[in-house]
């Protein structure tokens, strides 16, 4: 008898286990995340909160990347901004999937609105970060203040020796006048570096470059006249001055090239202007969506009236 009972148990056991699994799966499907509005609500609220936090982190890091004064700092903040934006994107995909499954018209409309705004923000943000890490204006400023200033100081030092050689008492000859002319024009070129680096308008930069070209012609003409004077043709100070000036102008060309790229000014203008409007729009949409999700299912029990 016992053996027959055991046989029956072995025969029906697989069917019983299968039935239990099916019932469990059915119950989970009904009460699980996708069909439990309260649990789904909490998940969506959490995702939206995470998105808003990462969004603020991305905005802050992007501003820091623009304001940073070294390549290392700019790149570090840019990496932080991209990482925070990736965090927003990850949560966005999750909540988008949930909202599309639920098919609630109001939430679907808002997530689509955010998707459009977010795509615009990411494209502009990436452009700003790419510009910020180049730091061309800061690099131009550094070259001008260090290498250019050093070469012009060498130029001035050699011309001053030439001036002293040709000054006798209160009298000075043509070589002195030409040396002063070349030195003055060279100093004016250096002085024009700063307004060119700070200028955002291409036409204004064109005008500054025209002035630089005019002063450069003055310097070269004066040096040529000094060279034509027989006594100065083989003068070592003049040769050293010419070498220093050539190096100065080569560096000036590099300064103007970097300044023309204007990456710091462009990134700052975008960061303080257009992207602020877009980020505000995105945050406003997230806030509305957050409020809509929170309002879903917020039912309060009716109060019982006291008997008089």
CSV table of C-alpha atoms in Angstrom, one decimal:
chain,number,residue,atom,x,y,z
A,1,UNK,CA,0.0,0.0,0.0
A,2,UNK,CA,2.8,2.4,1.0
A,3,UNK,CA,4.7,1.6,-2.2
A,4,UNK,CA,1.6,2.4,-4.3
A,5,UNK,CA,1.2,5.7,-2.5
A,6,UNK,CA,4.8,6.6,-3.1
A,7,UNK,CA,4.4,5.8,-6.8
A,8,UNK,CA,1.5,8.1,-7.1
A,9,UNK,CA,3.4,10.9,-5.4
A,10,UNK,CA,6.3,10.5,-7.9
A,11,UNK,CA,3.8,10.5,-10.8
A,12,UNK,CA,1.9,13.6,-9.7
A,13,UNK,CA,4.8,15.6,-8.2
A,14,UNK,CA,6.0,17.1,-11.5
A,15,UNK,CA,2.5,18.3,-12.3
A,16,UNK,CA,2.1,19.8,-8.8
A,17,UNK,CA,5.4,21.7,-9.1
A,18,UNK,CA,4.5,22.9,-12.6
A,19,UNK,CA,1.2,24.2,-11.3
A,20,UNK,CA,2.8,26.0,-8.3
A,21,UNK,CA,5.3,27.7,-10.7
A,22,UNK,CA,2.5,28.8,-13.0
A,23,UNK,CA,0.4,30.2,-10.1
A,24,UNK,CA,3.5,32.0,-8.7
A,25,UNK,CA,4.3,33.5,-12.1
A,26,UNK,CA,0.7,34.6,-12.6
A,27,UNK,CA,0.6,36.3,-9.2
A,28,UNK,CA,3.9,38.0,-9.7
A,29,UNK,CA,2.8,39.2,-13.1
A,30,UNK,CA,-0.3,40.7,-11.6
A,31,UNK,CA,1.2,42.1,-8.4
A,32,UNK,CA,4.7,42.7,-9.8
A,33,UNK,CA,6.3,46.1,-10.7
A,34,UNK,CA,4.6,46.4,-14.1
A,35,UNK,CA,1.1,45.9,-12.7
A,36,UNK,CA,1.4,47.4,-9.2
A,37,UNK,CA,0.7,51.2,-9.7
A,38,UNK,CA,2.0,52.1,-6.3
A,39,UNK,CA,5.3,50.3,-6.6
A,40,UNK,CA,5.7,51.7,-10.2
A,41,UNK,CA,5.0,55.2,-8.9
A,42,UNK,CA,7.7,54.9,-6.3
A,43,UNK,CA,10.2,53.7,-9.0
A,44,UNK,CA,9.3,56.6,-11.3
A,45,UNK,CA,9.6,59.1,-8.5
A,46,UNK,CA,13.0,57.7,-7.6
A,47,UNK,CA,14.2,57.8,-11.2
A,48,UNK,CA,13.0,61.4,-11.7
A,49,UNK,CA,14.8,62.4,-8.5
A,50,UNK,CA,18.0,60.8,-9.7
A,51,UNK,CA,17.7,62.5,-13.0
A,52,UNK,CA,17.2,65.9,-11.4
A,53,UNK,CA,20.3,65.4,-9.2
A,54,UNK,CA,22.5,64.3,-12.0
A,55,UNK,CA,21.2,67.1,-14.2
A,56,UNK,CA,22.3,69.7,-11.6
A,57,UNK,CA,25.7,68.0,-11.3
A,58,UNK,CA,26.1,68.1,-15.1
A,59,UNK,CA,25.3,71.8,-15.2
A,60,UNK,CA,27.7,72.7,-12.4
A,61,UNK,CA,30.5,70.6,-13.9
A,62,UNK,CA,30.0,72.2,-17.3
A,63,UNK,CA,30.3,75.7,-15.9
A,64,UNK,CA,33.5,74.7,-14.0
A,65,UNK,CA,35.0,73.3,-17.2
A,66,UNK,CA,34.4,76.6,-18.9
A,67,UNK,CA,35.8,78.7,-16.0
A,68,UNK,CA,38.8,76.5,-15.4
A,69,UNK,CA,42.2,78.1,-16.1
A,70,UNK,CA,44.2,75.0,-16.9
A,71,UNK,CA,43.8,72.2,-19.4
A,72,UNK,CA,43.9,69.6,-16.6
A,73,UNK,CA,41.2,71.3,-14.7
A,74,UNK,CA,39.0,71.8,-17.8
A,75,UNK,CA,39.3,68.1,-18.8
A,76,UNK,CA,38.6,66.9,-15.3
A,77,UNK,CA,35.4,69.0,-15.0
A,78,UNK,CA,34.4,68.0,-18.6
A,79,UNK,CA,34.7,64.3,-17.6
A,80,UNK,CA,32.5,65.0,-14.6
A,81,UNK,CA,29.9,66.8,-16.7
A,82,UNK,CA,29.8,63.9,-19.2
A,83,UNK,CA,29.5,61.3,-16.4
A,84,UNK,CA,26.6,63.2,-14.8
A,85,UNK,CA,24.9,63.5,-18.1
A,86,UNK,CA,25.3,59.8,-18.7
A,87,UNK,CA,23.6,59.3,-15.3
A,88,UNK,CA,20.6,61.4,-16.5
A,89,UNK,CA,20.5,59.4,-19.7
A,90,UNK,CA,20.5,56.0,-18.0
A,91,UNK,CA,17.6,57.0,-15.7
A,92,UNK,CA,15.8,58.6,-18.7
A,93,UNK,CA,15.8,55.3,-20.6
A,94,UNK,CA,14.4,53.4,-17.6
A,95,UNK,CA,11.6,55.8,-17.0
A,96,UNK,CA,10.8,56.1,-20.7
A,97,UNK,CA,10.4,52.4,-20.9
A,98,UNK,CA,8.0,52.3,-17.9
A,99,UNK,CA,5.9,55.3,-19.2
A,100,UNK,CA,5.6,53.8,-22.7
A,101,UNK,CA,4.5,50.5,-21.2
A,102,UNK,CA,1.9,52.2,-19.0
A,103,UNK,CA,0.7,54.4,-21.9
A,104,UNK,CA,-0.6,57.2,-19.7
A,105,UNK,CA,-1.2,60.1,-22.2
A,106,UNK,CA,-0.1,63.0,-19.9
A,107,UNK,CA,3.2,61.3,-18.8
A,108,UNK,CA,3.9,60.1,-22.4
A,109,UNK,CA,3.5,63.6,-23.7
A,110,UNK,CA,5.8,65.0,-21.1
A,111,UNK,CA,8.6,62.4,-21.5
A,112,UNK,CA,8.5,63.0,-25.2
A,113,UNK,CA,8.8,66.7,-24.5
A,114,UNK,CA,11.7,66.1,-22.2
A,115,UNK,CA,13.4,63.8,-24.7
A,116,UNK,CA,13.4,66.5,-27.3
A,117,UNK,CA,14.8,69.1,-24.9
A,118,UNK,CA,17.4,66.7,-23.5
A,119,UNK,CA,18.7,65.8,-26.9
A,120,UNK,CA,19.1,69.5,-27.7
A,121,UNK,CA,20.9,70.1,-24.3
A,122,UNK,CA,23.3,67.2,-24.8
A,123,UNK,CA,24.3,68.3,-28.3
A,124,UNK,CA,25.0,71.9,-27.1
A,125,UNK,CA,26.6,70.7,-23.9
A,126,UNK,CA,29.1,68.5,-25.8
A,127,UNK,CA,29.9,71.4,-28.1
A,128,UNK,CA,30.7,73.6,-25.0
A,129,UNK,CA,32.8,71.0,-23.4
A,130,UNK,CA,34.8,70.4,-26.6
A,131,UNK,CA,35.5,74.1,-26.8
A,132,UNK,CA,36.3,74.5,-23.1
A,133,UNK,CA,39.0,71.9,-23.0
A,134,UNK,CA,40.9,73.5,-25.9
A,135,UNK,CA,41.5,76.7,-23.9
A,136,UNK,CA,42.9,78.6,-27.0
A,137,UNK,CA,42.4,82.1,-25.5
A,138,UNK,CA,44.2,81.2,-22.3
A,139,UNK,CA,47.0,79.5,-24.3
A,140,UNK,CA,47.3,82.6,-26.5
A,141,UNK,CA,47.5,84.8,-23.4
A,142,UNK,CA,50.1,82.6,-21.8
A,143,UNK,CA,52.4,82.7,-24.9
A,144,UNK,CA,52.0,86.4,-25.2
A,145,UNK,CA,52.8,87.1,-21.5
A,146,UNK,CA,55.8,84.7,-21.4
A,147,UNK,CA,57.5,83.8,-24.7
A,148,UNK,CA,56.6,86.9,-26.6
A,149,UNK,CA,57.5,89.2,-23.8
A,150,UNK,CA,60.8,87.4,-23.4
A,151,UNK,CA,61.7,87.7,-27.1
A,152,UNK,CA,60.7,91.4,-27.2
A,153,UNK,CA,62.8,92.0,-24.1
A,154,UNK,CA,65.8,90.6,-25.9
A,155,UNK,CA,65.0,92.8,-28.9
A,156,UNK,CA,64.8,95.8,-26.6
A,157,UNK,CA,68.1,94.9,-24.8
A,158,UNK,CA,70.0,94.6,-28.1
A,159,UNK,CA,68.6,97.8,-29.5
A,160,UNK,CA,69.4,99.7,-26.3
A,161,UNK,CA,73.0,98.7,-26.6
A,162,UNK,CA,72.9,99.9,-30.2
A,163,UNK,CA,71.4,103.2,-29.0
A,164,UNK,CA,74.1,103.7,-26.4
A,165,UNK,CA,76.8,103.0,-29.0
A,166,UNK,CA,75.5,105.8,-31.1
A,167,UNK,CA,74.7,108.4,-28.5
A,168,UNK,CA,77.4,111.0,-27.8
A,169,UNK,CA,76.5,113.4,-25.1
A,170,UNK,CA,73.2,115.1,-26.1
A,171,UNK,CA,73.7,114.2,-29.7
A,172,UNK,CA,72.2,111.1,-31.4
A,173,UNK,CA,72.5,110.0,-35.0
A,174,UNK,CA,70.2,108.3,-37.4
A,175,UNK,CA,70.9,104.8,-35.9
A,176,UNK,CA,69.4,106.0,-32.6
A,177,UNK,CA,66.3,107.3,-34.2
A,178,UNK,CA,65.8,104.1,-36.3
A,179,UNK,CA,66.4,102.0,-33.2
A,180,UNK,CA,63.7,103.9,-31.2
A,181,UNK,CA,61.3,103.7,-34.1
A,182,UNK,CA,61.7,99.9,-34.4
A,183,UNK,CA,61.4,99.4,-30.6
A,184,UNK,CA,58.3,101.6,-30.3
A,185,UNK,CA,56.5,99.7,-33.1
A,186,UNK,CA,57.5,96.3,-31.6
A,187,UNK,CA,56.1,97.3,-28.2
A,188,UNK,CA,52.8,98.4,-29.8
A,189,UNK,CA,52.5,95.0,-31.5
A,190,UNK,CA,52.8,93.3,-28.1
A,191,UNK,CA,50.3,95.7,-26.6
A,192,UNK,CA,47.7,94.6,-29.3
A,193,UNK,CA,47.9,91.0,-28.3
A,194,UNK,CA,45.6,91.5,-25.3
A,195,UNK,CA,42.7,93.2,-27.1
A,196,UNK,CA,42.9,90.6,-29.9
A,197,UNK,CA,42.7,87.7,-27.4
A,198,UNK,CA,39.7,89.3,-25.6
A,199,UNK,CA,37.9,90.2,-28.8
A,200,UNK,CA,34.9,88.1,-29.9
A,201,UNK,CA,34.1,89.8,-33.2
A,202,UNK,CA,36.0,88.7,-36.3
A,203,UNK,CA,35.8,92.1,-38.0
A,204,UNK,CA,37.3,93.8,-34.9
A,205,UNK,CA,40.1,91.2,-34.9
A,206,UNK,CA,40.7,92.0,-38.6
A,207,UNK,CA,41.3,95.7,-37.7
A,208,UNK,CA,43.7,94.8,-34.9
A,209,UNK,CA,45.7,92.5,-37.2
A,210,UNK,CA,45.9,95.3,-39.8
A,211,UNK,CA,47.5,97.5,-37.1
A,212,UNK,CA,49.9,94.7,-36.2
A,213,UNK,CA,50.8,94.3,-39.8
A,214,UNK,CA,51.4,98.1,-40.2
A,215,UNK,CA,53.7,98.2,-37.1
A,216,UNK,CA,55.5,95.1,-38.3
A,217,UNK,CA,56.3,96.9,-41.6
A,218,UNK,CA,57.6,99.9,-39.6
A,219,UNK,CA,59.9,97.6,-37.6
A,220,UNK,CA,61.3,95.8,-40.6
A,221,UNK,CA,61.8,99.0,-42.5
A,222,UNK,CA,63.8,100.5,-39.6
A,223,UNK,CA,65.9,97.4,-39.2
A,224,UNK,CA,66.6,97.4,-42.9
A,225,UNK,CA,67.7,101.0,-42.7
A,226,UNK,CA,70.0,100.2,-39.8
A,227,UNK,CA,71.5,97.3,-41.7
A,228,UNK,CA,72.1,99.5,-44.7
A,229,UNK,CA,74.3,101.8,-42.7
A,230,UNK,CA,77.9,100.6,-43.3
A,231,UNK,CA,79.0,100.8,-39.8
A,232,UNK,CA,76.1,98.7,-38.5
A,233,UNK,CA,76.1,96.1,-41.3
A,234,UNK,CA,78.0,93.5,-39.3
A,235,UNK,CA,76.9,94.8,-35.8
A,236,UNK,CA,76.3,91.8,-33.5
A,237,UNK,CA,73.7,93.6,-31.4
A,238,UNK,CA,71.7,94.4,-34.5
A,239,UNK,CA,71.9,90.8,-35.6
A,240,UNK,CA,70.7,89.6,-32.2
A,241,UNK,CA,67.9,92.1,-32.3
A,242,UNK,CA,66.7,90.9,-35.7
A,243,UNK,CA,66.8,87.3,-34.5
A,244,UNK,CA,64.8,88.1,-31.4
A,245,UNK,CA,62.2,90.1,-33.5
A,246,UNK,CA,61.8,87.2,-36.0
A,247,UNK,CA,61.1,84.9,-33.1
A,248,UNK,CA,58.7,87.4,-31.5
A,249,UNK,CA,56.7,87.7,-34.8
A,250,UNK,CA,56.6,83.9,-35.2
A,251,UNK,CA,55.1,83.6,-31.7
A,252,UNK,CA,52.8,86.5,-32.5
A,253,UNK,CA,51.4,84.5,-35.4
A,254,UNK,CA,50.7,81.6,-33.1
A,255,UNK,CA,49.0,83.9,-30.6
A,256,UNK,CA,46.8,85.3,-33.3
A,257,UNK,CA,45.9,81.9,-34.6
A,258,UNK,CA,44.9,80.6,-31.1
A,259,UNK,CA,43.1,83.9,-30.4
A,260,UNK,CA,41.1,83.5,-33.7
A,261,UNK,CA,39.7,80.1,-32.5
A,262,UNK,CA,38.2,81.9,-29.5
A,263,UNK,CA,37.2,78.7,-27.8
A,264,UNK,CA,37.1,80.2,-24.3
A,265,UNK,CA,35.0,83.1,-25.3
A,266,UNK,CA,32.7,80.9,-27.4
A,267,UNK,CA,32.2,78.3,-24.7
A,268,UNK,CA,31.6,81.1,-22.1
A,269,UNK,CA,29.0,82.8,-24.3
A,270,UNK,CA,27.1,79.5,-24.9
A,271,UNK,CA,27.4,78.5,-21.2
A,272,UNK,CA,26.0,81.8,-20.0
A,273,UNK,CA,23.4,82.1,-22.8
A,274,UNK,CA,21.7,79.5,-24.9
A,275,UNK,CA,22.3,76.4,-22.8
A,276,UNK,CA,20.9,78.2,-19.7
A,277,UNK,CA,17.6,78.6,-21.4
A,278,UNK,CA,17.6,75.0,-22.6
A,279,UNK,CA,18.6,73.5,-19.2
A,280,UNK,CA,15.9,75.6,-17.5
A,281,UNK,CA,13.3,74.2,-20.0
A,282,UNK,CA,14.5,70.6,-19.3
A,283,UNK,CA,14.4,71.1,-15.5
A,284,UNK,CA,10.9,72.6,-15.8
A,285,UNK,CA,9.6,69.6,-17.7
A,286,UNK,CA,11.2,67.2,-15.2
A,287,UNK,CA,9.5,69.1,-12.4
A,288,UNK,CA,6.1,68.9,-14.0
A,289,UNK,CA,6.6,65.2,-14.8
A,290,UNK,CA,7.6,64.6,-11.2
A,291,UNK,CA,4.5,66.4,-9.9
A,292,UNK,CA,2.3,64.4,-12.3
A,293,UNK,CA,3.7,61.1,-11.2
A,294,UNK,CA,3.5,62.0,-7.5
A,295,UNK,CA,-0.2,63.1,-7.9
A,296,UNK,CA,-1.1,59.7,-9.5
A,297,UNK,CA,-2.8,57.5,-6.9
A,298,UNK,CA,-2.7,60.1,-4.1
A,299,UNK,CA,-6.1,59.3,-2.8
A,300,UNK,CA,-7.3,60.3,0.6
A,301,UNK,CA,-9.9,58.5,2.6
A,302,UNK,CA,-13.0,60.5,3.2
A,303,UNK,CA,-13.4,61.8,6.7
A,304,UNK,CA,-16.2,60.4,8.8
A,305,UNK,CA,-18.7,63.0,9.9
A,306,UNK,CA,-19.2,63.2,13.7
A,307,UNK,CA,-22.7,62.4,14.8
A,308,UNK,CA,-24.4,65.4,16.3
